[in-house]
CSV table of C-alpha atoms in Angstrom, one decimal:
chain,number,residue,atom,x,y,z
A,29,MET,CA,108.7,74.9,88.3
A,30,SER,CA,105.2,73.8,87.5
A,31,GLU,CA,104.4,70.3,86.4
A,32,PHE,CA,103.8,71.1,82.8
A,33,ASP,CA,106.6,71.3,80.2
A,34,ALA,CA,109.1,74.1,81.4
A,35,SER,CA,109.9,74.7,77.8
A,36,ARG,CA,106.6,76.2,77.2
A,37,ARG,CA,106.7,78.8,80.0
A,38,ARG,CA,109.6,80.8,81.5
A,39,VAL,CA,109.1,82.1,85.0
A,40,LEU,CA,110.6,85.5,85.6
A,41,LYS,CA,111.6,87.0,89.0
A,42,THR,CA,111.1,90.5,89.8
A,43,GLY,CA,113.2,92.7,92.2
A,44,ALA,CA,110.2,94.6,93.3
A,45,ILE,CA,110.4,93.9,97.0
A,46,ALA,CA,113.8,95.7,97.8
A,47,GLY,CA,113.1,99.1,99.1
A,48,ALA,CA,109.3,98.6,98.6
A,49,GLY,CA,108.3,100.8,101.5
A,50,VAL,CA,110.0,103.8,99.8
A,51,ALA,CA,107.6,106.2,97.9
A,52,LEU,CA,108.7,106.1,94.3
A,53,PRO,CA,107.9,108.4,91.3
A,54,THR,CA,105.2,107.2,89.1
A,55,ILE,CA,106.4,108.3,85.7
A,56,PHE,CA,105.9,105.7,83.0
A,57,THR,CA,107.2,105.7,79.4
A,58,ALA,CA,106.3,103.7,76.4
A,59,SER,CA,108.5,103.0,73.5
A,60,SER,CA,107.9,105.5,70.6
A,61,ALA,CA,107.5,102.5,68.3
A,62,ALA,CA,104.7,101.0,70.6
A,63,ALA,CA,101.0,101.8,70.3
A,64,PHE,CA,100.7,101.1,74.2
A,65,THR,CA,102.7,100.3,77.3
A,66,ASN,CA,104.7,97.2,77.2
A,67,GLU,CA,103.3,95.9,73.8
A,68,PRO,CA,104.5,92.4,73.3
A,69,THR,CA,106.8,92.1,70.3
A,70,GLY,CA,108.2,88.7,70.6
A,71,GLY,CA,106.7,85.2,71.2
A,72,THR,CA,105.8,85.8,74.9
A,73,VAL,CA,103.8,88.1,77.0
A,74,THR,CA,104.4,88.9,80.6
A,75,LEU,CA,101.7,89.2,83.4
A,76,GLY,CA,102.4,90.5,86.8
A,77,PHE,CA,101.1,88.5,89.8
A,78,ASN,CA,101.2,90.9,92.9
A,79,VAL,CA,100.1,89.1,96.0
A,80,PRO,CA,100.7,89.3,99.8
A,81,GLN,CA,103.4,86.8,100.5
A,82,THR,CA,104.0,88.1,104.0
A,83,GLY,CA,101.6,90.0,106.4
A,84,PRO,CA,98.2,89.2,107.8
A,85,TYR,CA,96.7,88.0,104.4
A,86,ALA,CA,99.7,85.8,103.4
A,87,ASP,CA,97.7,82.6,103.4
A,88,GLU,CA,95.4,84.2,100.9
A,89,GLY,CA,98.4,85.3,98.8
A,90,ALA,CA,99.8,81.8,98.7
A,91,ASP,CA,96.8,80.3,97.3
A,92,GLU,CA,96.3,83.2,94.8
A,93,LEU,CA,99.8,82.4,93.4
A,94,ARG,CA,98.8,78.6,93.1
A,95,ALA,CA,95.8,79.6,91.2
A,96,TYR,CA,97.8,82.0,88.8
A,97,GLU,CA,100.2,79.2,88.0
A,98,LEU,CA,97.4,76.9,87.2
A,99,ALA,CA,95.8,79.5,85.0
A,100,VAL,CA,99.0,80.1,83.1
A,101,GLU,CA,99.5,76.4,82.7
A,102,HIS,CA,96.0,76.0,81.2
A,103,LEU,CA,96.5,79.1,78.9
A,104,ASN,CA,99.8,77.6,77.6
A,105,GLY,CA,98.0,74.3,76.8
A,106,GLY,CA,99.1,72.2,79.9
A,107,GLY,CA,96.9,70.3,82.3
A,108,ASP,CA,93.3,69.5,81.7
A,109,GLY,CA,92.3,73.1,80.7
A,110,GLY,CA,90.0,73.5,83.8
A,111,MET,CA,87.5,76.1,83.5
A,112,MET,CA,88.5,77.0,79.9
A,113,ASN,CA,86.4,74.0,79.1
A,114,THR,CA,83.3,75.3,80.9
A,115,PHE,CA,83.6,79.1,80.2
A,116,SER,CA,80.8,80.2,78.0
A,117,SER,CA,83.3,82.2,75.8
A,118,LYS,CA,85.4,79.9,73.5
A,119,ALA,CA,87.9,82.3,72.4
A,120,LEU,CA,90.8,80.5,74.6
A,121,GLN,CA,92.4,77.6,72.8
A,122,GLY,CA,95.3,76.8,75.0
A,123,SER,CA,97.8,78.3,72.6
A,124,GLY,CA,98.7,81.2,75.0
A,125,ILE,CA,97.3,84.6,74.5
A,126,LEU,CA,97.0,85.7,70.8
A,127,GLY,CA,99.5,82.9,70.1
A,128,LYS,CA,102.1,84.3,72.6
A,129,GLN,CA,103.2,82.0,75.4
A,130,VAL,CA,102.4,83.4,78.8
A,131,GLU,CA,105.2,84.2,81.3
A,132,TYR,CA,104.8,85.8,84.7
A,133,VAL,CA,106.6,87.8,87.4
A,134,THR,CA,105.6,87.8,91.0
A,135,GLY,CA,105.9,90.2,93.8
A,136,ASP,CA,105.1,90.6,97.6
A,137,THR,CA,102.7,93.4,98.5
A,138,GLN,CA,103.4,92.7,102.2
A,139,THR,CA,99.7,93.8,102.7
A,140,LYS,CA,101.0,97.4,102.4
A,141,SER,CA,100.0,99.9,99.8
A,142,ASP,CA,103.4,101.5,99.3
A,143,ALA,CA,105.0,98.0,99.0
A,144,ALA,CA,102.4,96.9,96.5
A,145,ARG,CA,102.8,100.0,94.3
A,146,ALA,CA,106.5,99.6,94.2
A,147,SER,CA,106.3,95.9,93.3
A,148,ALA,CA,103.7,96.7,90.5
A,149,LYS,CA,105.9,99.5,89.3
A,150,SER,CA,109.0,97.2,89.0
A,151,MET,CA,106.9,94.6,87.2
A,152,ILE,CA,105.7,97.2,84.6
A,153,GLU,CA,109.0,99.1,84.1
A,154,LYS,CA,111.7,96.4,84.5
A,155,ASP,CA,109.8,93.2,83.5
A,156,GLY,CA,107.5,94.6,80.8
A,157,ALA,CA,104.2,93.3,82.4
A,158,VAL,CA,101.2,94.1,80.3
A,159,MET,CA,98.7,93.3,83.0
A,160,ILE,CA,98.9,93.4,86.8
A,161,THR,CA,96.6,91.2,89.0
A,162,GLY,CA,96.5,90.2,92.6
A,163,GLY,CA,96.2,91.5,96.1
A,164,SER,CA,94.2,90.5,99.2
A,165,SER,CA,93.7,93.9,100.6
A,166,SER,CA,91.4,96.6,99.3
A,167,GLY,CA,93.9,99.2,100.3
A,168,VAL,CA,96.5,97.5,98.1
A,169,ALA,CA,94.0,97.0,95.3
A,170,ILE,CA,93.0,100.8,95.2
A,171,ALA,CA,96.6,101.8,95.3
A,172,VAL,CA,97.7,99.4,92.6
A,173,GLN,CA,94.6,100.1,90.5
A,174,GLY,CA,95.4,103.9,90.5
A,175,LEU,CA,99.1,103.2,89.5
A,176,CYS,CA,98.0,100.8,86.6
A,177,GLN,CA,95.7,103.7,85.4
A,178,GLU,CA,98.7,106.0,85.3
A,179,ALA,CA,100.9,103.5,83.7
A,180,GLY,CA,98.6,102.5,80.9
A,181,VAL,CA,98.1,98.8,81.8
A,182,ILE,CA,95.1,96.7,82.9
A,183,PHE,CA,94.7,95.9,86.5
A,184,MET,CA,92.6,92.8,87.2
A,185,ALA,CA,91.8,93.1,90.9
A,186,GLY,CA,92.3,90.0,93.0
A,187,LEU,CA,90.5,89.7,96.5
A,188,THR,CA,89.1,93.2,97.3
A,189,HIS,CA,85.9,93.7,99.0
A,190,SER,CA,85.7,97.4,99.7
A,191,ASN,CA,82.9,99.3,98.1
A,192,ASP,CA,85.4,102.0,97.1
A,193,THR,CA,87.3,99.7,94.6
A,194,THR,CA,84.5,100.1,92.1
A,195,GLY,CA,83.0,103.1,93.9
A,196,LYS,CA,84.7,106.4,94.5
A,197,ASP,CA,88.2,104.9,93.6
A,198,LYS,CA,87.1,103.1,90.5
A,199,LYS,CA,89.4,103.4,87.3
A,200,ALA,CA,88.8,102.7,83.6
A,201,ASN,CA,91.8,100.4,83.5
A,202,GLY,CA,90.7,98.4,86.6
A,203,PHE,CA,88.2,95.4,86.8
A,204,ARG,CA,86.8,93.6,89.9
A,205,HIS,CA,85.5,90.0,89.8
A,206,PHE,CA,85.2,89.8,93.6
A,207,PHE,CA,81.9,90.9,95.3
A,208,ASN,CA,81.8,93.8,97.7
A,209,GLY,CA,80.7,95.0,101.2
A,210,TYR,CA,77.2,96.1,99.9
A,211,MET,CA,76.7,92.6,98.4
A,212,SER,CA,77.6,90.9,101.6
A,213,GLY,CA,75.0,93.1,103.5
A,214,ALA,CA,72.3,92.4,100.9
A,215,ALA,CA,72.9,88.7,101.1
A,216,LEU,CA,73.3,88.3,104.9
A,217,ALA,CA,70.7,90.6,106.2
A,218,PRO,CA,67.6,88.3,105.3
A,219,VAL,CA,69.5,85.3,106.7
A,220,LEU,CA,70.3,87.1,110.0
A,221,LYS,CA,66.7,88.3,110.2
A,222,ASN,CA,65.4,84.6,110.0
A,223,LEU,CA,68.0,83.3,112.5
A,224,TYR,CA,68.3,86.1,115.1
A,225,GLY,CA,65.1,88.3,114.7
A,226,THR,CA,64.7,92.0,114.2
A,227,ASP,CA,65.4,93.2,117.8
A,228,ARG,CA,69.2,92.9,118.1
A,229,THR,CA,71.9,95.2,119.4
A,230,ALA,CA,75.2,95.0,117.4
A,231,TYR,CA,78.8,96.0,118.3
A,232,HIS,CA,81.2,96.3,115.4
A,233,LEU,CA,85.0,95.6,115.4
A,234,THR,CA,86.5,96.9,112.2
A,235,ALA,CA,89.8,96.8,110.5
A,236,ASP,CA,90.9,100.4,110.1
A,237,TYR,CA,91.2,100.8,106.4
A,238,THR,CA,89.0,101.2,103.3
A,239,TRP,CA,87.7,97.6,103.3
A,240,GLY,CA,86.7,97.7,106.9
A,241,TRP,CA,85.1,101.1,106.7
A,242,THR,CA,82.8,100.1,103.7
A,243,GLN,CA,82.1,96.7,105.2
A,244,GLU,CA,81.0,98.3,108.5
A,245,GLU,CA,78.9,100.9,106.8
A,246,SER,CA,77.3,98.2,104.5
A,247,ILE,CA,76.4,95.6,107.3
A,248,ALA,CA,75.3,98.4,109.7
A,249,ALA,CA,72.9,99.8,107.1
A,250,ALA,CA,71.5,96.4,106.2
A,251,THR,CA,71.0,95.3,109.7
A,252,GLU,CA,69.6,98.5,110.9
A,253,ALA,CA,67.0,98.3,108.1
A,254,LEU,CA,65.8,95.2,109.7
A,255,GLY,CA,65.3,97.1,113.1
A,256,TRP,CA,68.7,96.3,114.7
A,257,ASN,CA,70.4,98.9,116.8
A,258,THR,CA,74.2,99.5,116.5
A,259,VAL,CA,75.6,100.3,119.9
A,260,ASN,CA,79.3,100.9,118.9
A,261,LYS,CA,81.8,100.8,116.1
A,262,VAL,CA,85.4,100.4,117.0
A,263,ARG,CA,88.4,100.5,114.6
A,264,THR,CA,91.3,98.2,115.0
A,265,PRO,CA,94.7,98.4,113.4
A,266,LEU,CA,95.5,96.1,110.5
A,267,ALA,CA,98.7,95.1,112.1
A,268,ALA,CA,97.0,94.0,115.4
A,269,THR,CA,97.4,90.3,116.5
A,270,ASP,CA,95.9,90.5,120.0
A,271,PHE,CA,92.3,91.8,120.2
A,272,SER,CA,91.7,91.3,123.8
A,273,SER,CA,91.5,94.9,124.7
A,274,TYR,CA,88.9,95.4,122.0
A,275,ILE,CA,86.8,92.4,123.0
A,276,ALA,CA,86.6,93.3,126.8
A,277,PRO,CA,84.4,96.4,126.4
A,278,VAL,CA,81.9,94.4,124.4
A,279,LEU,CA,80.8,92.5,127.6
A,280,ASN,CA,79.5,95.8,129.2
A,281,SER,CA,78.0,97.4,126.1
A,282,GLY,CA,74.5,95.8,126.1
A,283,ALA,CA,75.3,94.3,122.7
A,284,ASP,CA,74.0,90.8,121.9
A,285,VAL,CA,75.7,90.5,118.5
A,286,LEU,CA,79.4,91.0,117.7
A,287,VAL,CA,80.2,91.9,114.1
A,288,LEU,CA,83.8,91.2,113.2
A,289,ASN,CA,84.7,93.3,110.1
A,290,HIS,CA,88.0,91.5,110.0
A,291,TYR,CA,89.7,89.3,107.3
A,292,GLY,CA,92.4,86.8,107.3
A,293,GLY,CA,94.7,86.5,110.3
A,294,ASN,CA,92.9,89.5,111.9
A,295,MET,CA,89.6,87.5,111.9
A,296,VAL,CA,91.3,84.3,113.3
A,297,ASN,CA,92.7,86.3,116.1
A,298,SER,CA,89.8,88.4,117.0
A,299,LEU,CA,87.3,85.5,116.9
A,300,THR,CA,89.7,83.3,119.0
A,301,ASN,CA,89.9,86.1,121.6
A,302,ALA,CA,86.0,86.6,121.5
A,303,VAL,CA,85.5,82.9,122.2
A,304,GLN,CA,88.2,83.0,125.0
A,305,PHE,CA,86.2,85.8,126.7
A,306,GLY,CA,83.2,83.5,126.7
A,307,LEU,CA,81.1,85.6,124.5
A,308,ARG,CA,79.5,82.6,122.6
A,309,ASP,CA,78.2,81.2,125.9
A,310,LYS,CA,76.5,84.5,127.1
A,311,VAL,CA,72.9,85.4,127.2
A,312,VAL,CA,72.4,89.2,126.8
A,313,ASN,CA,69.0,91.0,126.6
A,314,GLY,CA,67.4,87.6,126.9
A,315,LYS,CA,69.1,86.3,123.8
A,316,ASN,CA,72.0,84.0,123.0
A,317,PHE,CA,75.0,86.1,122.2
A,318,GLU,CA,75.9,85.7,118.5
A,319,ILE,CA,79.0,86.5,116.4
A,320,VAL,CA,78.9,87.5,112.7
A,321,VAL,CA,81.8,87.4,110.2
A,322,PRO,CA,80.6,89.3,107.2
A,323,LEU,CA,83.4,88.3,104.9
A,324,TYR,CA,84.5,84.5,105.2
A,325,SER,CA,87.0,82.3,103.6
A,326,ARG,CA,87.9,78.6,104.0
A,327,LEU,CA,91.4,79.7,104.9
A,328,MET,CA,90.1,81.7,107.8
A,329,ALA,CA,87.9,79.0,108.9
A,330,LYS,CA,90.8,76.7,109.0
A,331,GLY,CA,92.9,79.1,111.1
A,332,ALA,CA,90.1,79.6,113.6
A,333,GLY,CA,89.3,76.0,114.0
A,334,ALA,CA,86.3,74.9,116.2
A,335,ASN,CA,85.5,78.6,116.9
A,336,VAL,CA,83.8,79.1,113.5
A,337,LYS,CA,81.2,76.3,114.3
A,338,GLY,CA,77.8,77.8,113.6
A,339,ILE,CA,79.1,81.4,112.8
A,340,HIS,CA,77.5,82.9,109.7
A,341,GLY,CA,79.1,85.1,107.0
A,342,SER,CA,79.2,85.6,103.1
A,343,THR,CA,81.7,84.4,100.6
A,344,ASN,CA,82.4,84.8,96.9
A,345,TRP,CA,82.6,81.3,96.0
A,346,HIS,CA,83.1,77.8,97.7
A,347,TRP,CA,84.7,74.7,96.5
A,348,THR,CA,81.6,72.6,97.2
A,349,LEU,CA,79.5,74.2,94.6
A,350,GLN,CA,78.2,71.8,92.0
A,351,ASP,CA,78.0,73.8,88.8
A,352,GLU,CA,80.3,72.4,86.0
A,353,GLY,CA,82.7,75.3,86.2
A,354,SER,CA,83.4,75.0,89.9
A,355,LYS,CA,83.8,71.2,89.6
A,356,ALA,CA,86.2,71.5,86.8
A,357,PHE,CA,88.3,74.1,88.7
A,358,VAL,CA,88.2,72.1,91.9
A,359,LYS,CA,89.4,68.9,90.0
A,360,SER,CA,92.3,70.8,88.2
A,361,PHE,CA,93.5,72.6,91.4
A,362,GLY,CA,93.2,69.5,93.5
A,363,THR,CA,95.0,67.4,91.0
A,364,LYS,CA,97.9,69.9,91.0
A,365,TYR,CA,98.1,70.8,94.7
A,366,GLY,CA,96.4,67.9,96.6
A,367,PHE,CA,93.6,70.1,98.3
A,368,PRO,CA,90.7,72.3,97.2
A,369,PRO,CA,91.1,75.9,96.2
A,370,SER,CA,89.9,78.9,98.3
A,371,GLN,CA,87.7,81.8,97.1
A,372,ALA,CA,91.0,83.8,96.7
A,373,ALA,CA,92.3,81.1,94.3
A,374,HIS,CA,89.0,81.1,92.4
A,375,THR,CA,88.9,84.8,92.0
A,376,THR,CA,92.4,85.1,90.6
A,377,TYR,CA,92.1,82.2,88.3
A,378,CYS,CA,89.0,83.7,86.9
A,379,GLN,CA,90.6,87.1,86.5
A,380,THR,CA,93.5,85.6,84.5
A,381,LEU,CA,91.2,83.8,82.2
A,382,LEU,CA,88.9,86.8,81.8
A,383,TYR,CA,91.9,89.0,80.9
A,384,ALA,CA,93.2,86.5,78.3
A,385,ASP,CA,89.8,86.0,76.9
A,386,ALA,CA,89.2,89.8,76.5
A,387,VAL,CA,92.5,90.1,74.7
A,388,GLU,CA,91.5,87.3,72.2
A,389,ARG,CA,88.1,88.7,71.6
A,390,ALA,CA,89.5,92.2,71.1
A,391,GLY,CA,92.4,90.8,69.0
A,392,THR,CA,95.0,93.2,70.8
A,393,PHE,CA,96.8,93.6,74.0
A,394,ASN,CA,96.1,97.4,73.9
A,395,PRO,CA,94.4,98.0,77.2
A,396,CYS,CA,91.7,100.1,75.6
A,397,GLY,CA,90.7,97.2,73.4
A,398,VAL,CA,90.6,95.0,76.6
A,399,VAL,CA,88.4,97.6,78.4
A,400,GLU,CA,86.0,97.6,75.4
A,401,ALA,CA,85.9,93.8,75.4
A,402,LEU,CA,85.2,93.5,79.2
A,403,GLU,CA,82.7,96.3,79.6
A,404,GLY,CA,79.2,94.9,79.7
A,405,PHE,CA,80.5,91.4,79.1
A,406,GLU,CA,78.1,88.7,80.2
A,407,PHE,CA,79.4,85.2,80.7
A,408,ASP,CA,78.8,81.8,82.5
A,409,GLY,CA,80.8,78.7,83.3
A,410,LEU,CA,83.2,80.3,85.8
A,411,GLY,CA,81.1,79.4,88.9
A,412,ASN,CA,78.4,81.7,90.5
A,413,GLY,CA,76.1,81.4,87.7
A,414,LYS,CA,75.5,84.1,85.0
A,415,THR,CA,77.9,86.9,85.5
A,416,LEU,CA,78.1,90.5,84.2
A,417,TYR,CA,81.0,92.9,84.2
A,418,ARG,CA,79.0,96.2,84.4
A,419,ALA,CA,80.3,98.8,82.1
A,420,GLU,CA,79.6,101.8,84.3
A,421,ASP,CA,81.9,100.8,87.2
A,422,HIS,CA,83.7,97.5,86.1
A,423,GLN,CA,82.0,95.6,88.9
A,424,CYS,CA,81.0,92.0,88.4
A,425,PHE,CA,77.5,90.9,89.4
A,426,LYS,CA,76.8,87.3,90.2
A,427,ASP,CA,75.3,85.1,92.9
A,428,VAL,CA,76.6,85.6,96.5
A,429,LEU,CA,77.0,82.8,99.0
A,430,VAL,CA,75.8,82.8,102.6
A,431,VAL,CA,77.8,80.3,104.7
A,432,ARG,CA,78.3,79.0,108.3
A,433,GLY,CA,81.0,77.2,110.0
A,434,LYS,CA,80.1,73.4,109.9
A,435,GLU,CA,79.3,71.8,113.3
A,436,ASN,CA,80.7,68.4,112.3
A,437,PRO,CA,83.4,68.9,109.6
A,438,THR,CA,84.5,65.7,107.8
A,439,SER,CA,88.1,67.0,107.0
A,440,GLU,CA,90.4,70.0,107.4
A,441,PHE,CA,88.9,71.5,104.2
A,442,ASP,CA,85.2,70.7,104.8
A,443,LEU,CA,84.8,73.7,107.3
A,444,LEU,CA,82.1,75.7,105.8
A,445,GLU,CA,78.6,74.9,104.4
A,446,VAL,CA,76.6,77.0,102.0
A,447,VAL,CA,73.2,77.8,103.6
A,448,GLU,CA,72.0,80.0,100.8
A,449,VAL,CA,72.9,81.0,97.3
A,450,THR,CA,71.8,84.5,97.1
A,451,PRO,CA,70.6,85.3,93.5
A,452,ARG,CA,72.4,88.0,91.6
A,453,ALA,CA,69.2,90.2,91.4
A,454,GLN,CA,69.2,90.5,95.2
A,455,VAL,CA,72.7,92.0,95.5
A,456,GLU,CA,72.6,94.4,92.5
A,457,TYR,CA,72.4,98.2,92.9
A,458,ALA,CA,72.4,101.3,90.8
A,459,PRO,CA,75.8,102.7,89.6
A,460,ASP,CA,75.0,105.9,91.5
A,461,HIS,CA,74.1,104.3,94.9
A,462,PRO,CA,75.3,106.6,97.8
A,463,MET,CA,77.8,103.9,99.1
A,464,PHE,CA,79.5,104.1,95.7
A,465,ALA,CA,79.3,107.8,94.9
A,466,GLY,CA,82.2,110.0,94.2
A,467,GLY,CA,85.0,109.6,91.8
A,468,GLN,CA,84.8,109.1,87.9
A,469,LEU,CA,85.7,106.0,86.0
A,470,GLY,CA,87.5,108.2,83.6
A,471,SER,CA,88.9,107.0,80.1
A,472,CYS,CA,91.0,104.1,79.3
A,473,ASN,CA,94.9,104.9,79.3
A,474,PRO,CA,97.0,103.0,76.8
A,475,GLY,CA,100.1,104.5,78.2
A,476,ALA,CA,101.6,105.8,75.0
């Protein structure tokens, strides 16, 4: 149980994991007396936290769950309130959501789309969850977002970086606070130009699913616009743990930059293999060989250890930011858990508050009311500066951070340093940008 008064919040457990790999029918029903799916009728409301508790992104999932617990604590009036005190919207009062105490159920996505859908389906049908959130894989996020659209509940995406989540696979019932591959490219390219010049040859290793594909596309386009040449793009299985066979060909490719479109445990292992092969000590084409990790996290840096020193990438948020919202969140999280939060924790905490705030402002749990409250919503005080939830695609636009591995870290948490805060205007794009083309947002589905 959490540290706050257990009488104020009851934690439910979901049986979503058993048989999670089996494809299940997605037929949802709503009570004939309800205006929408899982309308709360008593004194509580249930949220579904669907995260990878096993698999290559399990470290991210563990931190997401910590943040979700903290958000529920704050919503129910426990703790110090965290970012509820700095959030520009003042609708949340620590009295639950619309006066109902917040409960939650959890599930394990296993970093697999089928398992994640089965878990979310169980939360909705068996546990009465009115909102689903979580995930550290874009494949999972897209699968669950589609299911929530069918079910008539809101999906507040967790850590998902693929362009497709708010591009060709966007849904009216889904919202993303996290940034995306295009934004990483827009933020990183000018920094890479200043560091390494315009005459570079890049070799991409890419996780073989929707995130990797769109991350690769985004970084290749951004660097080729600088004058870089892309010599090869190689896809790697998400389940891979040894990348030696993929690193070896880089040595004879003529490349002088390796771009690792990997995340979580994949990045830890591929970067470790690259260092073991001596890539960071080589001189190719008269230039020092460089490695770039487009999407970074503190948890990845911790796993990779000294190998991350001097390596650049982008991140959605970092615990060393000095704005009032970030400081409040770091204080709350650190007091509860004894260490600073990751970007995954920050994202899921924000998504929980944003959902609750939208319900309060709309005066209803009806997903269509929530959609209306979030579309075009501008806010501040949650880190990353002034933020917009764009109506056209439900993508958040905010400042993006470029970071690098610290040469002389002072602790196991002080592993990355922010080298540039890229302003929101630099990473914005038109809703019909080619990288986000296809698919329709559609209309909100209340499920009834």
